[in-house]
Coordinates of C-alpha atoms in Angstrom, one line a residue:
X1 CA -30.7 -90.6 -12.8
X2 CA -32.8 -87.7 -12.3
X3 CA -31.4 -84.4 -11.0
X4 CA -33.6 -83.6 -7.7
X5 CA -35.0 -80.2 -8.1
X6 CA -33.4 -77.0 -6.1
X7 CA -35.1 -76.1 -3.0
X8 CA -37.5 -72.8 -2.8
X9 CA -36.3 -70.1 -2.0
X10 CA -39.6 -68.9 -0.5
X11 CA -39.3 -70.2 2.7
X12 CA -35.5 -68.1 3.1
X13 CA -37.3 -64.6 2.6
X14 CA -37.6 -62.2 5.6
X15 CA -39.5 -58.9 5.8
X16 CA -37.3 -55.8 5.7
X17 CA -37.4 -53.7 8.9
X18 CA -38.9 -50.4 7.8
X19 CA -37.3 -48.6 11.1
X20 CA -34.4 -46.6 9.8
X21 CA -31.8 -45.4 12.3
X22 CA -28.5 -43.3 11.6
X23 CA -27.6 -43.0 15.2
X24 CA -24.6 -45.4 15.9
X25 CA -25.3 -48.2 18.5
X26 CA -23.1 -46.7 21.1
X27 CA -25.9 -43.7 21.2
X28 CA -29.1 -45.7 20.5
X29 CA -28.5 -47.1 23.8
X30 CA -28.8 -43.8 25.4
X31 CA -31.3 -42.8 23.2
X32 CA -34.0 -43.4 25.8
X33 CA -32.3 -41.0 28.5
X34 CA -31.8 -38.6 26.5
X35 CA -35.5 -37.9 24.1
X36 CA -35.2 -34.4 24.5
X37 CA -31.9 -33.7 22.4
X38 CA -33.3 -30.9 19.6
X39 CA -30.9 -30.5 17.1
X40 CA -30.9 -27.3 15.4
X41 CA -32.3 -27.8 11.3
X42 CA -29.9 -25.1 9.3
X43 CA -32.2 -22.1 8.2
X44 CA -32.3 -20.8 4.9
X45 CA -29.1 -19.0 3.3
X46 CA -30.0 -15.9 1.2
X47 CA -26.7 -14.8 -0.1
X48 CA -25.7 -11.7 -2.1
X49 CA -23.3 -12.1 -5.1
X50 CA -21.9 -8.8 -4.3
X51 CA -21.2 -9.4 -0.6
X52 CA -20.5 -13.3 -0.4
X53 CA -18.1 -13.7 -3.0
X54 CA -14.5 -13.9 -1.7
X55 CA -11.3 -15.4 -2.8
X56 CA -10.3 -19.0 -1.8
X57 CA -7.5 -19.6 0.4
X58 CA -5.4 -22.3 0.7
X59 CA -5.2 -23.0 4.4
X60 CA -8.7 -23.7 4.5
X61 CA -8.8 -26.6 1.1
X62 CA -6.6 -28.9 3.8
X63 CA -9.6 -30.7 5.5
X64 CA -10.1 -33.0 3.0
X65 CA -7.0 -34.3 2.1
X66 CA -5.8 -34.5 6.1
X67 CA -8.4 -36.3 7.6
X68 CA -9.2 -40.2 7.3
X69 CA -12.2 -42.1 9.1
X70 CA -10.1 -44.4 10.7
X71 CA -6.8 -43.1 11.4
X72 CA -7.8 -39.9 12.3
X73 CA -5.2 -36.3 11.5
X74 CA -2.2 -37.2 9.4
X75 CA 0.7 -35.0 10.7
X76 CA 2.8 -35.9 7.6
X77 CA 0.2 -34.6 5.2
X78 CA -0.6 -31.5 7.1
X79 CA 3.0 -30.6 7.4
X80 CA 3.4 -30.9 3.4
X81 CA -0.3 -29.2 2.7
X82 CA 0.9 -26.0 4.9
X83 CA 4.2 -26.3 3.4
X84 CA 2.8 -25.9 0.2
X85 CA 0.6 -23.4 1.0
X86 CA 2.9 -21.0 2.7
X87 CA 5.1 -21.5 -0.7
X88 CA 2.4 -20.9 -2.9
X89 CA 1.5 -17.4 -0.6
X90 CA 5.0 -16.4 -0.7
X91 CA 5.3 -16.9 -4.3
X92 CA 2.2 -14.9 -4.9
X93 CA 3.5 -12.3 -3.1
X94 CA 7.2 -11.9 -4.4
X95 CA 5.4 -11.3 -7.7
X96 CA 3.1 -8.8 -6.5
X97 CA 6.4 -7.3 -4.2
X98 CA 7.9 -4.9 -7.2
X99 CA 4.6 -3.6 -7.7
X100 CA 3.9 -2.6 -4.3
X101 CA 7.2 -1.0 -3.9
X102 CA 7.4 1.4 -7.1
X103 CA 3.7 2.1 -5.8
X104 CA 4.0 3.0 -2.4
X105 CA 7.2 4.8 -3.1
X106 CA 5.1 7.3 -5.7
X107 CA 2.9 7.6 -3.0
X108 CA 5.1 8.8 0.2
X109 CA 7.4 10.6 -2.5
X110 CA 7.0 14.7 -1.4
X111 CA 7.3 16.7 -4.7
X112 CA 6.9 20.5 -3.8
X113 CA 5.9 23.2 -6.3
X114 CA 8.6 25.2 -5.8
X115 CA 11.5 23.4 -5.3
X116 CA 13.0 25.7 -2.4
X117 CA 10.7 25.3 0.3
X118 CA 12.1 22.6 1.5
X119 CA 14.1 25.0 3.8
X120 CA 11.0 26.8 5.0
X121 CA 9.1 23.5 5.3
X122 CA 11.9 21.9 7.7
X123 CA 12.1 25.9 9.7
X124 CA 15.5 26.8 8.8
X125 CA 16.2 30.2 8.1
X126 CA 17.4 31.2 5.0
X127 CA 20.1 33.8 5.4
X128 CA 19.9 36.3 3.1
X129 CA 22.5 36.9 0.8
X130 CA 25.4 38.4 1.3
X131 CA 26.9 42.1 0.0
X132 CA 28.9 40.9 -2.9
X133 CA 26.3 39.3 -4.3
X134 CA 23.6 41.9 -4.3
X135 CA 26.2 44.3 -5.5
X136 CA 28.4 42.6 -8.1
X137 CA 29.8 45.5 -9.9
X138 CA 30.9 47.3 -6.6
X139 CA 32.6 44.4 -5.6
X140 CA 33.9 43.8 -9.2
X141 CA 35.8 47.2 -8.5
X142 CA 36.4 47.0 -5.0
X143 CA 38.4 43.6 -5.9
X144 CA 40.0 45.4 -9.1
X145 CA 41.9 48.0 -6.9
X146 CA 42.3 45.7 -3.7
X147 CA 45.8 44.7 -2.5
X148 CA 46.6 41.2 -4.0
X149 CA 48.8 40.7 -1.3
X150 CA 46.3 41.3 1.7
X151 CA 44.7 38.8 3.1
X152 CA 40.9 37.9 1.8
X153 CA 38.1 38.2 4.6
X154 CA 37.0 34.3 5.0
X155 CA 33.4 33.0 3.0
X156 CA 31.5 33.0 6.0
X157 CA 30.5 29.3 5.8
X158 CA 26.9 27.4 5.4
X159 CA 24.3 26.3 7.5
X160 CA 25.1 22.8 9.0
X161 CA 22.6 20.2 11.1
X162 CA 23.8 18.5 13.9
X163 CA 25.4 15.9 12.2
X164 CA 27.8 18.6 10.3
X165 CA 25.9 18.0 6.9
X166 CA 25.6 21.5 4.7
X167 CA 21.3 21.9 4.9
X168 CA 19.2 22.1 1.9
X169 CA 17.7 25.1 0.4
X170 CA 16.6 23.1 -3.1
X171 CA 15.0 19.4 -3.5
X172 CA 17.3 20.1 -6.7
X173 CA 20.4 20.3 -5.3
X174 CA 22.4 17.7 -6.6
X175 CA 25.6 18.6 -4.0
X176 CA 23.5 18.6 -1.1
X177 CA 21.4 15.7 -1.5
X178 CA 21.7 12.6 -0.2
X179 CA 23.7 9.5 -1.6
X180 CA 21.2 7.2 -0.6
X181 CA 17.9 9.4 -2.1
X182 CA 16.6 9.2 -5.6
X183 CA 16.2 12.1 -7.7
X184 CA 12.6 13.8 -6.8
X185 CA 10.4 13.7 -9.7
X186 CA 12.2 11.6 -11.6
X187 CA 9.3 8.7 -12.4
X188 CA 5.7 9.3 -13.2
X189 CA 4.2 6.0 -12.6
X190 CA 4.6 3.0 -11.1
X191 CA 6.3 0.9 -13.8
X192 CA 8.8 4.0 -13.9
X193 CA 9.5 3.6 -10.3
X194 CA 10.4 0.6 -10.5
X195 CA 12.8 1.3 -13.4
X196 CA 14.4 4.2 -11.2
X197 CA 14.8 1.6 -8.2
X198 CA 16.8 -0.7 -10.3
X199 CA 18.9 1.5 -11.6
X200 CA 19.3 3.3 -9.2
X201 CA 23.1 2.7 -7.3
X202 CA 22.6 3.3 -3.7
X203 CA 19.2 0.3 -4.6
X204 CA 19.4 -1.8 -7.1
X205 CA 16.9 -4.4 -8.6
X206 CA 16.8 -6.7 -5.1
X207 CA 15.2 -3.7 -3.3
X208 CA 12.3 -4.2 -5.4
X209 CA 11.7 -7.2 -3.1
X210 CA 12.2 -5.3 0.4
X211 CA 9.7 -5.8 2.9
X212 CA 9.0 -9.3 1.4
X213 CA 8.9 -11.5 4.3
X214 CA 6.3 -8.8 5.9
X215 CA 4.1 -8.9 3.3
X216 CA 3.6 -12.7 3.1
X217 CA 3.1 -13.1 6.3
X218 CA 0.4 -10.1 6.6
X219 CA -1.7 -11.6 3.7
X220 CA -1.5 -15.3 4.5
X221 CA -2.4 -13.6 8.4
X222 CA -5.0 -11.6 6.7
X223 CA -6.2 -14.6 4.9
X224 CA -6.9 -16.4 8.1
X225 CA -8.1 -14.3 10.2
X226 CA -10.6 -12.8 8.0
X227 CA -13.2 -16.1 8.0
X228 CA -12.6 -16.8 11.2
X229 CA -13.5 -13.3 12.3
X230 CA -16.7 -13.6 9.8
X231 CA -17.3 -16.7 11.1
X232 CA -17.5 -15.5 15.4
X233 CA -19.6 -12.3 14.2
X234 CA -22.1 -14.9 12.4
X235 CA -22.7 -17.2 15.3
X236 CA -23.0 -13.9 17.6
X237 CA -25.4 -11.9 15.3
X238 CA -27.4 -14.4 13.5
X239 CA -30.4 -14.3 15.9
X240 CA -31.0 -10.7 15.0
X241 CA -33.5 -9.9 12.0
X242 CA -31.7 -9.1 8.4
X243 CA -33.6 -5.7 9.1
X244 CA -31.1 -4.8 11.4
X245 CA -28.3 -5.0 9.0
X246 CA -27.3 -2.2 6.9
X247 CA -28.0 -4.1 3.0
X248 CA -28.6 -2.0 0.3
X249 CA -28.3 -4.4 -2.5
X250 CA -29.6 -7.3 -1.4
X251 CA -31.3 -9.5 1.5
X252 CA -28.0 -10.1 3.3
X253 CA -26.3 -8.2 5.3
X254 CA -22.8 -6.5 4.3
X255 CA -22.2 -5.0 7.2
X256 CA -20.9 -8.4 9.0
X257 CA -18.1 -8.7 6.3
X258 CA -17.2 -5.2 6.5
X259 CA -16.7 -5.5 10.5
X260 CA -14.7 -8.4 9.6
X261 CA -12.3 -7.2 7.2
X262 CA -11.9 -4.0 9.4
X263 CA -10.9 -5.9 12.5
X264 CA -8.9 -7.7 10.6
X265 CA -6.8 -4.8 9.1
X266 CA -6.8 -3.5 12.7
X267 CA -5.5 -6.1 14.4
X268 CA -2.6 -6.8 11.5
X269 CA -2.0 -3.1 11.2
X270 CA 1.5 -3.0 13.3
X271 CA 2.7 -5.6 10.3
X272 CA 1.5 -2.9 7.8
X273 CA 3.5 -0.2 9.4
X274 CA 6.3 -2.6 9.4
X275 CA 6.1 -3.4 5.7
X276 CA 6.0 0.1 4.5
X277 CA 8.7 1.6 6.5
X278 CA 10.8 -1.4 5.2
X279 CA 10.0 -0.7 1.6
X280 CA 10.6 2.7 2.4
X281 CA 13.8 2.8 4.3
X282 CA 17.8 3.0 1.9
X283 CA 19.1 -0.1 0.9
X284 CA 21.8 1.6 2.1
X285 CA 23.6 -0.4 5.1
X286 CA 25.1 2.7 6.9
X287 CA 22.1 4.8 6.2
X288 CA 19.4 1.5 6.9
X289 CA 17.2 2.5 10.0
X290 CA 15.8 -1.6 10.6
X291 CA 17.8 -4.4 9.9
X292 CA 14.3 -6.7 9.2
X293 CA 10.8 -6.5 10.5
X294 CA 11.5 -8.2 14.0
X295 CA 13.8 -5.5 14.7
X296 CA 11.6 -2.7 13.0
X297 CA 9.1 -4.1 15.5
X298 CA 11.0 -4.4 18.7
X299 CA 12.2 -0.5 18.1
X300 CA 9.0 0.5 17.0
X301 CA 7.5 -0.9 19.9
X302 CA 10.6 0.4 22.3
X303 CA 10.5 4.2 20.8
X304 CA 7.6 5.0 19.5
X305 CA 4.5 4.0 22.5
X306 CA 4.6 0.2 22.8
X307 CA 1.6 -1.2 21.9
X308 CA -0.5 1.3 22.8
X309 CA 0.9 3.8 20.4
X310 CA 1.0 1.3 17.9
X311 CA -2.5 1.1 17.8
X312 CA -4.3 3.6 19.1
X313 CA -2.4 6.7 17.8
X314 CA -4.3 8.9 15.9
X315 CA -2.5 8.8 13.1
X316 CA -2.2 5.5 12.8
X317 CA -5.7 4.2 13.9
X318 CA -8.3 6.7 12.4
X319 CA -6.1 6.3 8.8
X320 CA -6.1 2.3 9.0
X321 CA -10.1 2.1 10.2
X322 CA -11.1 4.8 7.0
X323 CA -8.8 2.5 4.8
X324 CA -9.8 -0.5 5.7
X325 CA -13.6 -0.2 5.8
X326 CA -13.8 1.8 2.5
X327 CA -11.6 -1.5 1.2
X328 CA -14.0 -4.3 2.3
X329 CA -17.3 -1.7 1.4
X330 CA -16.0 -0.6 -2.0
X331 CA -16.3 -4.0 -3.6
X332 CA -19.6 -5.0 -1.8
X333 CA -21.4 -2.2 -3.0
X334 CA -20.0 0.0 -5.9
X335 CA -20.2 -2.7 -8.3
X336 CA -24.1 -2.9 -7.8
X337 CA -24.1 0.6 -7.5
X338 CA -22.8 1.0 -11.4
X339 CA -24.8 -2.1 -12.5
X340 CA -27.6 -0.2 -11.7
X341 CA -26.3 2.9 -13.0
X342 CA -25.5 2.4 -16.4
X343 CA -28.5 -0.3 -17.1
X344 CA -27.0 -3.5 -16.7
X345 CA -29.8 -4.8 -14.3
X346 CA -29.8 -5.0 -10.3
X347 CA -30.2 -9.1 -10.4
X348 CA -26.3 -9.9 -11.9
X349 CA -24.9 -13.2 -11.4
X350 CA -22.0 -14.9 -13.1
X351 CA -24.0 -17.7 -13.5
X352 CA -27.0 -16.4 -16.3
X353 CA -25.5 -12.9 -16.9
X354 CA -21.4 -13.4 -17.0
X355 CA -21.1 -10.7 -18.9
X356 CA -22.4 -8.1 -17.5
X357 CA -21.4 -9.4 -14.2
X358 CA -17.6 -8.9 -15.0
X359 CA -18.2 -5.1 -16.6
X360 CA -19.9 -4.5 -13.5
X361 CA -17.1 -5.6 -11.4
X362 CA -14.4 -3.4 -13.8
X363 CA -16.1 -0.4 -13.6
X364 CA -16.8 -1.3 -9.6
X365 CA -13.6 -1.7 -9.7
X366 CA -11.7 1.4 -11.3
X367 CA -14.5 3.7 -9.1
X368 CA -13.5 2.2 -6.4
X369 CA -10.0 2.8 -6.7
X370 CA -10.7 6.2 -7.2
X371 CA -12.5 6.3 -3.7
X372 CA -9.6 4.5 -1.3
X373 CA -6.5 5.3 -3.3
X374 CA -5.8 8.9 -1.6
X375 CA -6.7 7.6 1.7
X376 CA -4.5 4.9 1.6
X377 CA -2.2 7.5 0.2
X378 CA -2.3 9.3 3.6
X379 CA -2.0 6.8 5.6
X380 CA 0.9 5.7 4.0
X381 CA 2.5 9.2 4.8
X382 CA 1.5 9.0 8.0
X383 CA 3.2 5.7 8.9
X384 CA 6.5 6.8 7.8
X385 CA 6.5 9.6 10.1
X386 CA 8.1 8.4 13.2
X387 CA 6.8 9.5 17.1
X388 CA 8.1 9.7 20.0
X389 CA 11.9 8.9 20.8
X390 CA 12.7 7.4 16.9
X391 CA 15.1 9.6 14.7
X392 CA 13.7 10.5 11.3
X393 CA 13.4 7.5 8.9
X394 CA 16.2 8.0 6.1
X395 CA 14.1 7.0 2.7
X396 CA 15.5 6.3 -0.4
X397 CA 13.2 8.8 -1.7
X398 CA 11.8 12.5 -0.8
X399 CA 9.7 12.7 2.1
X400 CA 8.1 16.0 3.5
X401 CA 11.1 17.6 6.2
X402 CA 7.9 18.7 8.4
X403 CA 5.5 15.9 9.7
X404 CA 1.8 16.1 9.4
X405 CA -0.6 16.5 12.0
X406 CA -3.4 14.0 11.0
X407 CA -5.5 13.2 7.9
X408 CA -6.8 16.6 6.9
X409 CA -3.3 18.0 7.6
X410 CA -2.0 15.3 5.4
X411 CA -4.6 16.1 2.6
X412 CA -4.6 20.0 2.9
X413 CA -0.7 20.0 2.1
X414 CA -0.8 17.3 -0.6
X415 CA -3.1 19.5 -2.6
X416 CA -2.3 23.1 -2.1
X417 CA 1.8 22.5 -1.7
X418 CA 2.5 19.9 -4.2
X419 CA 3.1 19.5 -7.5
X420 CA 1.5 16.4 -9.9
X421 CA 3.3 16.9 -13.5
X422 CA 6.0 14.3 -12.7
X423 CA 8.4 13.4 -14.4
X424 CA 10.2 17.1 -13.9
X425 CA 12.0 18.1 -16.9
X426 CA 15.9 17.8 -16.7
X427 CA 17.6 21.2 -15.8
X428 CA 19.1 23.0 -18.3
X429 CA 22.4 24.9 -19.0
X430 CA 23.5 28.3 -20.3
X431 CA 27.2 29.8 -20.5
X432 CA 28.2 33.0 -19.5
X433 CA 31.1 34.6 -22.4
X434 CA 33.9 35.2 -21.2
X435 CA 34.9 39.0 -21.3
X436 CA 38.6 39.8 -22.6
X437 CA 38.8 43.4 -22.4
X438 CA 42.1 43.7 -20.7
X439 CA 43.1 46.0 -18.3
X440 CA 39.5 47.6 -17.2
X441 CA 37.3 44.6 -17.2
X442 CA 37.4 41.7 -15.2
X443 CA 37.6 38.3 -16.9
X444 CA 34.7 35.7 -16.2
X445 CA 35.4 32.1 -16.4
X446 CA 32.3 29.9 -17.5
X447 CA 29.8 29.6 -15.1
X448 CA 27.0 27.0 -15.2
X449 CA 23.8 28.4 -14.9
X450 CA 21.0 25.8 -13.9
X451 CA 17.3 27.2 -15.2
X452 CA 14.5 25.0 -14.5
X453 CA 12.0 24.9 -17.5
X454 CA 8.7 25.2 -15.2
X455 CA 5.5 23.8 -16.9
X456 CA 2.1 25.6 -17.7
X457 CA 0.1 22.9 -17.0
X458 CA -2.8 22.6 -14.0
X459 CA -1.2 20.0 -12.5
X460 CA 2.0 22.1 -11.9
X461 CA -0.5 24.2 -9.4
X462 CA -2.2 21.6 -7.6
X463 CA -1.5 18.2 -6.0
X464 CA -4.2 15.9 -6.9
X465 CA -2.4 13.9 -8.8
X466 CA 0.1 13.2 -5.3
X467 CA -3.3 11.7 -3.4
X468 CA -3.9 9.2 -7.1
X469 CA -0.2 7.2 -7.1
X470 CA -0.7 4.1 -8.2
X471 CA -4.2 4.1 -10.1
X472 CA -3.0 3.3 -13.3
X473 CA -1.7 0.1 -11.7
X474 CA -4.6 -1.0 -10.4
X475 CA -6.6 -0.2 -13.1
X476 CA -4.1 -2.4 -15.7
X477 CA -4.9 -5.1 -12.4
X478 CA -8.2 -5.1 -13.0
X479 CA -8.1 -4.9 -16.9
X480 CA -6.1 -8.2 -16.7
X481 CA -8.1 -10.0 -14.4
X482 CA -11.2 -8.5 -16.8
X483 CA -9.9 -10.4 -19.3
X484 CA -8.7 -13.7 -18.0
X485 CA -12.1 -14.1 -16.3
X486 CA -13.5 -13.7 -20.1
X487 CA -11.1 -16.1 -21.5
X488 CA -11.7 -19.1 -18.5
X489 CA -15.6 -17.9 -17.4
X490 CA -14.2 -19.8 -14.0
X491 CA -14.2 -19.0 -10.4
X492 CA -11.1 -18.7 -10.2
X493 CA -10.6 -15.6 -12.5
X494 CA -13.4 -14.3 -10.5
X495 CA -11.6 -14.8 -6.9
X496 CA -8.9 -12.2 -8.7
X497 CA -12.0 -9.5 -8.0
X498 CA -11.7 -10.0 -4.0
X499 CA -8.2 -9.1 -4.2
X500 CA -8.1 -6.2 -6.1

């Protein structure tokens, strides 16, 4: 029987439509009522490697994983994703935490030249000394031939402060000084600081993590509100012509990231104050000013000017807005800056030059450290100086007994009162004999004498290296993230630039 032979498939063939339409049906209706709907084609990007590049954050990776196309925001999955990200920016910071304390310790540490001014610095008066003492050998024989059986005229006793503590004529006085303060001079760097903190028995090695909380919160803050901040200035300035912005080194703009990062450090700068008088403040629980940073803020708030002072003083607002912008405009601009400098090229990229785009970034890096560094040292003296009603802050290390009166107070007494050849050298003893001619001479008992071995270098005379605490840290930083980015040549060893 023969098979019939399968029908053509000629006949079943339709011409495609050639109309194509990506608007759903629910709009095509309305399509016809509304013709004039003009929807803005994005313009060009011209981007600046120095200027655009910033580190990635966390909280902003989330969108991907937390939305679906049908079911819409999973609550479960955003709960875990921000769960894991504020772990992962807590942990970040407890390992950065030790660091930032031995640092801004060195920095706020007051280590004067001579080491008893600290009685004319906190205007006490120094009484002079007494008769016996500028005459000893009258009073040797005065005492030889006095009655043994009268009675002695009383020592008269030593100044007191309010609180009946003897005052201070030496930052060397190991009788007078506090339980609770460490030695002055006694580290040289930060990785010594951190050392003396440990070991240190009024502190210990947990105080290397005080002020912990603070700073988590501030940078995953910081980390937000940055973008978002870029983001609003973008959609307000974009209509105005790149020739407005101030852009040295390149087509775009920096300006619009420096505003950003400056309002951002403005508007988080009551959190900084926080943070540094916590790492500041004694471990001690008797001598401990703030119990944690809500109360440091509700008494800094209560004591000190509310908001108002918290912001706007002038020693707190003019020290944050110099730090701040020279933080965001140092790594925009110094790095092409030295590029240029020292021959590498103008047009660096770490796509076709990685090279010399990472030496470029080091060396941006180290000068720019040597351009913020002292005025975030300032402002760091500044914010542990408390105003209005507050009581002085009781720090576990040396702080200047008279306050400074704004910036180029702060900088003028750094340099010309100050000392920078830290660590000081150990005090060293010498014996008196003792005399035993009997019957004419009087016998002295052993007396320890303390001399302090004072050294002939500059830096004994001058307090430039006060204003630098802290740059050998951040130079070792950037040496390590100089080499990782070699090693891996990834983005992500790049993003460790943006927080340096």
């Amino acid at each position: 029987m023969a098979v019939p032979a399968p029908a053509s498939l000629r006949d079943l063939y339709t011409t495609p439509s050639n109309a194509w339409s990506f608007v759903p049906p629910s709009l095509s209706q309305d399509h016809s009522n509304h013709s004039n709907i003009n929807v803005p084609a994005p313009g060009p990007s011209t981007s600046n490697p120095w200027s655009t590049r910033t580190a990635p954050k966390p909280l902003f990776d989330l969108s991907s994983s937390l939305t679906d196309d049908d079911s819409g925001l999973d609550i479960t999955s955003l709960a875990k994703e921000l769960l894991a990200a504020a772990l992962l920016q807590y942990a970040t910071s407890a390992i950065a935490q030790p660091w930032e304390v031995g640092k801004t310790l060195l920095q706020v540490q007051w280590v004067p030249r001579d080491p008893k001014d600290i009685a004319h610095e906190a205007g006490v008066e120094v009484p002079e000394d007494e008769g016996e003492l500028s005459d000893s050998s009258s009073n040797e024989n005065d005492s030889y031939f006095a009655d043994p059986t009268a009675e002695k005229p009383p020592r008269p006793p030593r100044q007191a402060d309010e609180e009946g503590y003897i005052i201070r004529h030496s930052v060397l006085e190991e009788g007078t000084q506090p339980e609770y303060v460490i030695p002055v001079g006694s580290a040289d760097g930060t990785w010594g600081m951190i050392k003396r903190v440990g070991r240190f028995r009024s502190e210990g090695w947990l105080a290397l993590w005080k002020g912990l909380l603070t700073s988590a919160v501030t940078n995953a803050l910081s980390g937000a509100l940055q973008p978002a901040i870029y983001s609003l200035l973008q959609s307000v300035f974009s209509p105005l012509s790149p020739a407005a912005y101030f852009a040295p080194f390149g087509t775009t703009s920096v300006l619009l990231p420096v505003a950003s990062q400056v309002l951002t450090g403005f508007l988080l700068s009551p959190l900084d104050l926080v943070r540094t008088r916590l790492m500041v403040q004694s471990s001690v629980s008797r001598h401990r000013t703030y119990s944690g940073p809500i109360d440091a803020f509700r008494q800094i708030l209560a004591q000190e000017g509310g908001l108002r002072g918290v912001y706007l003083h002038p020693h707190l607002l003019i020290p944050t807005l110099f730090d701040c912008t020279l933080r965001a405009l140092v790594p925009l601009t110094l790095p092409g800056l030295v590029a240029t400098y020292i021959g590498l090229g103008s047009n660096l990229s770490p796509e076709t030059t990685p090279i010399q785009w990472q030496v470029a970034e080091l060396l941006g890096t180290i000068a720019g450290a040597l351009v913020f560094i002292p005025f975030e040292t300032v402002r760091r003296r500044l914010q542990v100086q408390t105003r209005g009603t507050a009581r002085p802050l009781k720090s576990c290390v040396e702080l200047r007994p008279a306050p400074y009166n704004g910036m180029v107070d702060a900088f003028w007494h750094i340099l010309t009162e100050e000392r920078s050849d830290l660590p000081l050298k150990p005090q060293s003893k010498r014996k008196r004999r003792r005399s035993s001619v009997k019957g004419k001479e009087r016998a002295h008992e052993d007396e320890p004498v303390a001399v302090v071995e004072e050294s002939e270098s500059w830096l004994r005379h001058s307090g430039i290296g006060q204003l630098y605490r802290g740059l050998g840290m951040r130079v070792g930083a950037g040496l390590v993230v100089f080499v990782l980015s070699l090693m891996s040549g990834s983005d992500e060893a790049d993003a460790g630039w943006a927080e340096l």
